[in-house]
XYZ file of C-alpha atoms in Angstrom:
543
model
C -38.829 23.682 28.856
C -35.041 23.780 28.293
C -32.293 23.845 30.836
C -30.500 27.026 30.783
C -27.017 27.021 29.298
C -24.044 27.403 31.598
C -22.782 31.005 31.429
C -20.025 31.583 29.057
C -20.756 28.331 26.998
C -20.330 28.521 23.317
C -21.964 25.226 22.160
C -24.111 22.344 23.391
C -22.521 19.016 22.704
C -25.509 16.825 23.694
C -29.233 17.345 24.088
C -31.051 14.427 25.555
C -34.611 13.720 25.147
C -36.403 10.750 26.654
C -39.961 9.574 27.151
C -38.745 8.970 30.782
C -37.302 12.180 32.184
C -35.312 10.376 34.994
C -33.426 8.319 32.363
C -32.575 11.554 30.345
C -31.429 13.302 33.482
C -29.206 10.244 34.361
C -27.604 10.183 30.895
C -27.007 13.942 31.016
C -25.217 13.616 34.266
C -23.089 10.783 32.796
C -22.215 12.797 29.807
C -21.167 15.660 31.936
C -18.895 13.416 33.907
C -17.234 12.586 30.640
C -16.435 16.247 30.250
C -19.138 17.050 27.809
C -21.667 19.895 28.076
C -25.066 18.119 28.037
C -28.441 19.297 28.646
C -31.931 17.742 28.778
C -34.694 18.958 26.329
C -38.363 18.624 26.486
C -39.437 21.203 23.984
C -38.182 22.561 20.623
C -36.926 25.910 21.783
C -33.472 26.521 22.909
C -29.867 26.754 21.607
C -28.637 24.790 18.667
C -27.268 21.249 19.604
C -24.396 19.337 18.027
C -26.087 15.952 18.887
C -29.677 15.185 19.828
C -29.962 11.948 21.833
C -33.217 10.295 21.809
C -33.308 7.709 24.720
C -36.210 5.413 24.293
C -37.948 2.468 26.187
C -40.794 1.769 23.941
C -41.123 0.766 20.283
C -43.402 3.378 18.909
C -44.107 7.085 19.578
C -47.414 8.926 19.505
C -48.060 11.785 17.105
C -47.135 14.501 19.610
C -43.833 12.813 20.538
C -43.031 12.309 16.910
C -43.645 16.110 16.280
C -41.269 16.896 19.175
C -38.687 14.751 17.825
C -38.888 16.370 14.266
C -38.562 19.883 15.794
C -35.686 18.908 18.123
C -33.836 17.171 15.121
C -34.200 20.173 12.969
C -32.147 22.274 15.519
C -29.395 19.561 15.868
C -26.442 18.686 13.732
C -26.860 15.059 14.099
C -29.435 12.764 15.839
C -28.638 9.487 17.661
C -31.301 7.082 18.813
C -30.630 5.011 21.935
C -33.159 2.209 21.417
C -34.056 -0.712 23.698
C -35.524 -2.770 20.940
C -33.775 -3.861 17.648
C -35.908 -3.767 14.577
C -36.725 -6.942 12.843
C -34.519 -7.755 9.872
C -35.428 -5.574 6.862
C -37.603 -3.158 8.960
C -36.793 0.526 8.579
C -36.512 2.615 11.710
C -39.770 4.269 12.865
C -38.328 7.762 12.458
C -35.158 9.072 10.822
C -31.880 9.226 12.644
C -28.218 9.427 11.825
C -27.174 6.412 14.048
C -28.595 4.069 16.573
C -27.038 2.600 19.776
C -28.857 -0.026 21.764
C -29.219 -0.387 25.581
C -31.073 -2.949 27.786
C -33.133 -0.449 29.746
C -31.125 -0.596 32.919
C -29.833 2.704 34.323
C -26.527 0.971 35.193
C -25.794 0.769 31.419
C -26.100 4.619 30.960
C -22.361 5.313 31.774
C -21.209 3.053 29.028
C -23.868 4.577 26.646
C -22.360 8.015 27.502
C -18.813 6.924 26.705
C -20.036 5.347 23.502
C -21.868 8.519 22.447
C -18.730 10.510 22.981
C -16.737 8.008 20.729
C -19.567 8.280 18.189
C -19.416 11.902 17.558
C -15.630 12.368 18.017
C -14.659 11.973 14.144
C -15.541 15.143 12.408
C -18.330 14.921 9.854
C -18.774 11.224 10.487
C -22.681 11.019 10.640
C -24.194 14.306 9.330
C -24.702 14.029 5.606
C -26.577 17.369 5.247
C -29.291 15.719 3.154
C -32.676 15.997 4.548
C -34.382 12.788 5.737
C -37.899 12.286 4.491
C -40.421 10.907 7.213
C -43.329 9.244 5.612
C -46.781 9.788 7.352
C -50.258 10.152 6.276
C -51.378 11.537 9.491
C -50.280 15.202 10.044
C -47.931 15.754 12.956
C -48.920 18.625 15.272
C -47.496 21.942 14.087
C -45.305 20.137 11.409
C -45.815 20.974 7.832
C -46.794 17.792 5.764
C -45.642 17.704 2.040
C -48.356 16.033 -0.069
C -46.923 17.223 -3.359
C -43.690 18.309 -5.091
C -44.587 21.868 -4.570
C -44.890 21.478 -0.784
C -41.686 19.523 -0.552
C -39.649 22.193 -2.522
C -41.118 24.864 -0.413
C -39.737 23.221 2.678
C -36.497 22.385 1.112
C -36.005 26.175 0.212
C -36.371 27.286 3.753
C -33.494 29.537 4.862
C -32.222 26.763 7.092
C -32.262 23.331 5.431
C -34.458 21.030 7.540
C -32.984 17.752 8.788
C -36.458 15.982 8.583
C -39.208 16.633 6.332
C -42.633 14.924 6.718
C -44.093 13.769 3.476
C -47.134 11.566 2.616
C -46.469 7.969 1.686
C -48.024 8.522 -1.769
C -45.526 11.258 -2.456
C -42.621 9.263 -1.342
C -43.673 6.369 -3.568
C -44.097 8.621 -6.485
C -40.623 9.836 -6.141
C -39.014 6.425 -5.694
C -40.807 4.735 -8.389
C -41.520 7.577 -10.801
C -41.372 7.541 -14.622
C -38.679 9.518 -16.211
C -38.477 13.036 -14.802
C -40.381 15.551 -16.747
C -38.738 18.695 -15.368
C -35.895 19.655 -12.965
C -38.076 19.469 -9.808
C -38.980 15.684 -10.471
C -35.369 14.848 -11.271
C -33.890 16.438 -8.173
C -36.547 15.231 -5.744
C -36.258 11.682 -6.946
C -32.566 11.681 -6.296
C -33.009 13.087 -2.757
C -35.699 10.551 -2.064
C -33.490 7.601 -3.175
C -30.610 8.916 -0.846
C -33.040 9.220 2.171
C -34.580 5.758 1.639
C -31.167 4.049 1.292
C -30.501 2.449 4.642
C -26.685 2.285 3.626
C -26.622 6.222 3.446
C -26.058 6.400 7.199
C -23.541 6.615 8.811
C -21.603 8.388 6.055
C -18.015 9.706 6.248
C -17.647 12.656 3.881
C -14.201 13.842 4.343
C -11.921 11.010 3.115
C -10.366 12.241 -0.025
C -6.699 13.451 -0.685
C -5.273 14.743 -3.942
C -3.006 11.993 -5.015
C -1.812 14.036 -7.978
C -0.188 16.427 -5.559
C 2.269 14.285 -3.642
C 3.526 15.795 -0.431
C 5.759 14.599 2.524
C 3.245 16.444 4.904
C -0.006 15.191 5.853
C -2.708 16.473 3.486
C -6.195 17.573 4.694
C -9.053 15.319 4.110
C -11.498 16.713 1.693
C -14.977 15.894 0.309
C -15.684 15.354 -3.442
C -17.603 18.751 -3.104
C -14.447 20.321 -1.980
C -12.457 18.880 -4.938
C -14.998 19.843 -7.457
C -15.321 23.504 -6.171
C -11.456 23.784 -6.162
C -10.509 26.125 -9.268
C -7.346 24.047 -9.655
C -9.428 20.825 -10.457
C -9.221 19.758 -13.939
C -12.362 18.669 -16.050
C -11.630 14.974 -15.526
C -11.435 13.597 -11.903
C -10.246 10.265 -11.243
C -11.413 8.837 -7.994
C -9.217 5.887 -6.881
C -9.872 3.516 -3.967
C -9.691 -0.237 -3.170
C -12.681 -2.491 -3.335
C -15.241 -1.731 -0.652
C -13.794 1.574 0.459
C -16.936 3.521 -0.389
C -16.468 4.881 -3.886
C -19.996 4.282 -5.052
C -21.479 5.866 -1.907
C -19.236 9.005 -2.316
C -20.495 9.408 -5.890
C -24.223 8.909 -4.865
C -23.768 11.375 -2.064
C -22.376 13.951 -4.404
C -25.291 13.500 -6.763
C -27.665 13.865 -3.872
C -25.839 17.130 -2.923
C -26.142 18.362 -6.420
C -29.961 17.679 -6.383
C -30.309 19.703 -3.129
C -28.182 22.516 -4.530
C -30.425 22.543 -7.622
C -33.440 22.699 -5.556
C -32.143 25.672 -3.740
C -30.602 27.725 -6.606
C -29.534 31.356 -6.104
C -31.510 33.988 -8.136
C -30.941 33.230 -11.771
C -29.462 29.780 -11.047
C -29.404 27.045 -13.517
C -32.431 25.358 -14.949
C -30.824 22.001 -15.734
C -29.806 19.253 -13.447
C -26.168 19.432 -12.627
C -25.124 15.809 -12.155
C -25.865 12.507 -13.611
C -24.908 9.281 -11.875
C -24.276 6.034 -13.958
C -23.143 2.630 -12.618
C -20.961 0.939 -15.259
C -22.065 -2.355 -13.806
C -25.170 -1.948 -15.761
C -23.198 -2.707 -18.767
C -24.384 -5.942 -20.562
C -22.037 -8.990 -20.670
C -21.212 -8.153 -24.216
C -20.419 -4.501 -23.730
C -21.842 -1.624 -25.482
C -19.402 1.266 -24.620
C -20.677 4.251 -26.341
C -22.336 7.661 -25.782
C -25.557 6.042 -27.178
C -25.575 3.581 -24.288
C -25.094 6.482 -21.784
C -28.113 8.356 -23.545
C -30.210 5.339 -22.969
C -29.325 5.381 -19.212
C -30.270 9.131 -19.318
C -33.611 8.583 -20.875
C -34.541 5.885 -18.319
C -34.265 8.760 -15.607
C -35.219 11.795 -17.565
C -37.785 12.450 -20.265
C -35.744 13.629 -23.367
C -38.650 15.927 -24.274
C -37.560 18.062 -21.268
C -33.739 17.629 -21.587
C -31.669 15.184 -23.577
C -28.107 14.105 -22.616
C -26.487 16.333 -25.287
C -28.338 19.398 -23.889
C -27.342 18.337 -20.292
C -23.677 18.034 -21.351
C -23.855 21.461 -23.373
C -25.206 23.227 -20.344
C -22.219 22.103 -18.239
C -23.678 18.979 -16.471
C -21.494 16.878 -14.264
C -21.158 13.057 -15.260
C -20.453 10.554 -12.593
C -19.151 7.090 -13.968
C -18.888 4.537 -11.342
C -16.755 1.374 -11.716
C -14.287 1.767 -14.544
C -12.867 -1.500 -13.275
C -16.178 -3.406 -14.187
C -14.573 -4.669 -17.335
C -13.040 -7.614 -15.482
C -16.304 -9.507 -15.339
C -17.404 -8.615 -18.995
C -16.648 -10.468 -22.212
C -14.254 -7.753 -23.406
C -10.458 -7.804 -22.291
C -10.003 -5.311 -19.520
C -7.571 -3.338 -21.556
C -9.959 -2.985 -24.496
C -12.837 -2.086 -21.911
C -10.578 0.748 -20.509
C -9.514 2.002 -23.864
C -13.063 2.299 -25.188
C -14.261 4.055 -22.103
C -11.353 6.416 -22.470
C -12.636 7.404 -25.743
C -16.230 8.032 -24.229
C -14.737 10.095 -21.489
C -12.994 12.221 -24.072
C -16.284 12.536 -25.968
C -18.117 13.743 -22.852
C -15.575 16.365 -22.275
C -15.646 17.404 -25.864
C -19.382 17.663 -25.715
C -19.170 20.304 -23.014
C -19.511 18.446 -19.685
C -18.258 20.698 -16.857
C -16.800 17.755 -15.109
C -16.527 13.960 -15.522
C -15.793 12.098 -12.287
C -14.682 8.369 -12.725
C -14.294 5.917 -9.964
C -11.798 3.023 -10.284
C -10.074 0.409 -8.123
C -6.528 1.634 -7.445
C -4.757 -1.379 -9.168
C -7.079 -1.509 -12.317
C -6.223 1.791 -13.816
C -3.927 0.400 -16.489
C -4.309 3.089 -19.213
C -3.619 6.778 -18.839
C -6.608 8.954 -19.818
C -6.237 11.389 -22.831
C -7.832 14.144 -20.910
C -5.563 15.712 -18.100
C -6.932 14.485 -14.840
C -7.053 15.511 -11.161
C -6.489 12.319 -9.205
C -8.007 11.824 -5.679
C -7.720 8.827 -3.509
C -9.982 7.446 -0.753
C -8.135 7.250 2.679
C -8.370 4.421 5.050
C -10.703 4.789 8.113
C -9.020 6.414 11.121
C -9.052 4.562 14.431
C -11.749 6.942 15.766
C -13.999 6.236 12.693
C -13.545 2.510 13.175
C -14.705 2.751 16.788
C -17.605 5.081 15.999
C -18.890 2.678 13.257
C -18.533 -0.409 15.489
C -20.358 1.457 18.207
C -23.561 1.381 16.189
C -23.476 -2.609 16.176
C -22.472 -3.071 19.666
C -21.396 -0.608 22.363
C -19.396 -3.088 24.387
C -17.734 -4.425 21.275
C -16.819 -0.909 20.322
C -15.018 -0.327 23.629
C -13.031 -3.555 23.044
C -12.209 -2.383 19.481
C -10.965 0.856 21.025
C -8.521 -0.926 23.290
C -7.347 -3.447 20.628
C -6.677 -0.761 17.935
C -4.608 1.245 20.455
C -2.330 -1.499 21.006
C -2.416 -3.407 17.711
C -1.443 -1.522 14.532
C -1.982 -4.598 12.240
C -5.557 -4.824 13.515
C -6.109 -1.149 12.932
C -4.792 -1.513 9.272
C -7.135 -4.485 8.629
C -10.231 -2.443 9.738
C -9.295 0.690 8.070
C -10.923 -0.830 5.007
C -14.663 -0.360 5.399
C -15.404 -3.684 3.625
C -13.440 -5.582 6.303
C -15.227 -3.681 9.048
C -18.702 -4.238 7.567
C -17.860 -8.003 7.049
C -16.844 -8.431 10.680
C -19.670 -6.558 12.221
C -22.077 -8.604 10.053
C -20.950 -11.726 11.653
C -22.246 -10.720 15.093
C -19.232 -12.557 16.645
C -17.482 -11.491 19.876
C -13.940 -12.312 18.987
C -12.080 -9.599 17.158
C -9.859 -11.306 14.229
C -6.545 -9.779 13.623
C -5.798 -11.083 10.191
C -7.999 -11.358 7.023
C -7.551 -15.038 7.055
C -9.228 -15.373 10.448
C -11.831 -12.694 9.409
C -12.927 -14.693 6.445
C -12.955 -17.896 8.598
C -15.206 -16.270 11.015
C -17.590 -15.121 8.265
C -17.894 -18.769 7.094
C -18.088 -20.106 10.586
C -20.911 -17.673 11.326
C -22.805 -18.760 8.347
C -22.627 -22.312 9.212
C -23.718 -21.670 12.688
C -26.689 -19.670 11.520
C -27.806 -22.419 9.005
C -26.230 -25.743 9.901
C -28.741 -27.649 7.931
C -27.306 -26.166 4.745
C -24.328 -28.651 4.819
C -26.000 -30.712 2.079
C -26.160 -34.300 3.023
C -24.349 -33.768 6.228
C -25.420 -32.485 9.644
C -23.101 -30.181 11.704
C -22.193 -32.480 14.676
C -22.638 -31.011 18.192
C -18.957 -31.284 18.669
C -18.189 -29.131 15.664
C -20.806 -26.671 16.548
C -19.458 -26.267 20.105
C -15.936 -25.780 18.876
C -17.044 -23.136 16.333
C -18.976 -21.229 19.120
C -15.744 -21.388 21.260
C -13.396 -20.153 18.632
C -15.637 -17.332 17.388
C -15.914 -15.912 20.832
C -12.052 -15.804 21.108
C -9.807 -13.162 19.736
C -7.065 -15.582 18.824
C -8.731 -18.808 17.958
C -8.405 -20.407 14.539
C -11.731 -21.269 12.856
C -10.057 -23.016 10.069
C -8.916 -25.889 12.182
C -12.496 -26.723 12.832
C -13.790 -25.820 9.280
C -11.310 -28.429 7.944
C -13.050 -31.164 9.674
C -16.666 -30.288 8.568
C -17.894 -31.948 5.295
C -17.992 -29.703 2.312
C -21.334 -28.835 0.830
C -22.467 -27.187 -2.343
C -22.798 -24.051 -0.283
C -19.043 -24.150 0.619
C -16.867 -21.371 -0.533
C -15.700 -21.980 -4.029
C -12.503 -21.263 -5.853
C -12.613 -18.115 -8.185
C -11.843 -20.666 -11.071
C -15.325 -21.955 -10.512
C -16.952 -18.603 -9.896
C -19.894 -17.793 -12.491
C -18.226 -14.409 -13.003
C -15.130 -15.768 -14.591
C -15.160 -16.626 -18.371
C -13.219 -19.816 -17.937
C -15.036 -22.201 -15.538
C -13.337 -25.065 -13.947
C -15.311 -27.192 -11.579
C -13.689 -28.051 -8.250
C -13.471 -31.665 -7.589
C -15.884 -32.916 -4.913
C -14.253 -33.978 -1.644
C -15.673 -35.748 1.513
C -14.078 -32.924 3.625
C -13.414 -29.438 3.002
C -9.865 -29.743 4.335
C -7.708 -29.534 1.172
C -9.590 -26.512 -0.285
C -9.687 -24.788 3.152
C -6.029 -25.287 3.471
C -5.334 -23.573 0.169
C -7.794 -20.829 0.855
C -6.309 -20.071 4.323
C -2.798 -19.977 3.005
C -3.847 -17.395 0.237
C -5.588 -15.337 2.785
C -2.558 -15.440 5.065
C -0.386 -14.199 2.143
C -2.300 -11.067 1.726
C -3.357 -10.344 5.408
C -0.331 -8.103 5.820
C -1.629 -5.854 3.103
C -4.315 -3.606 4.674
C -5.825 -1.923 1.579
C -8.528 -3.806 -0.127
C -10.194 -7.119 0.613
C -8.141 -10.395 0.083
C -7.676 -11.879 -3.332
C -8.134 -15.498 -3.886
C -6.413 -15.705 -7.235
C -3.782 -18.034 -5.791
C -6.185 -20.592 -4.550
């Protein structure tokens, strides 16, 4: 039974389902008070929904409830779970969703849940990836097709409307995730889709974050997807994707690869019979680099049986090569300039061999040599304030509301968290205080690690006084954790200078000290120097 739409309505913002109907009704009412068109749903018939909200007060669903959720999700653009119970570390959600909010089970919390839901869906195209999620189950759900083999799965993926959730057997999912090199196009495409679906980091996903940096303009440029860039007839064969560390370059390339797999599964009549993209992480290069087409061929044969299609054939047929991490040379034995020069030669060879497109990701500041091929340059844009709040909402609804207030009044804080790596770093601490500088952010990370594992201070124990001071300062927006950290004896687990980092070729051991103070002072000073630069995480080169 579905509540009838209001006369003249053109869209349904929220459809609320719950195993407790009064709770769904209360949340629907709170959403309407926020100005949203919300309805309660109990079955799978009815109008399309922008956001399906699943409000739960129990850990597991029976088969009938799961089947209802799959049908409802398949008619919604995005699905948000409002769960009472947080999963244990490392556990996957019991059913696919685009985002999760948490509540304590009290109806008095539902108005804040409603406000958070509105914040969550406000940024356009934040959550919906467009890639179907695979729900593993060995027990068929009532009236839901269960894919037990690749043919079944392809049949469902080729339905006129791409399903949001597809039920598959555990055996099929294991085969797709851990299969031998693909023997045909179907195996290659389905394995890429399965990897994206199984990656917990694939949601939430912000697709529209690119602008063309090779077309400078005084006017604001529209934010584009890599799909938009690739489909543009003006785009050159070589695309350089620039972005600071941690801004999402890898995820963007992997999403494009999954999109390519889905397109290949659903080709038009007479469509191509070859896979149309190939993702390679240059971090796989050995310490003594082997920068060559032959190395790329070995990466290809690890994923694809050359008896079906070798790399040369893939390129000749107009494949797209995605090279991730042109800046990886700074941790290899080769000088960065030599690394870049050799990859430049390989990129030229890929284009000469017939590749329709070569997309190369690189940190903004590490592109030191111009490419020989004319390139279209695109850049990842910082997170908007709305996107920051929406992502924070999935960690803690109350924290998201505090973020919303702080970002509206403090531009420096907004700049700091416009970098996704900074935002993830802070949300991972679980702290209440919102740091306004990168120095304090890193201090909170160190303080949080110490509070979670105080016995790792080597031969020393964290005193009750130091623990109490750290708890106090981490709950504050303005406290300085470094003043407390300087008094704590340094251990072998303490942050090390980059000069002693194992990824540096020249190693220099840091002298032992009874306390962390001198090193912490230099580290904090270095972080303070870069905290005014919002793009990219801080560099510790001056420590």
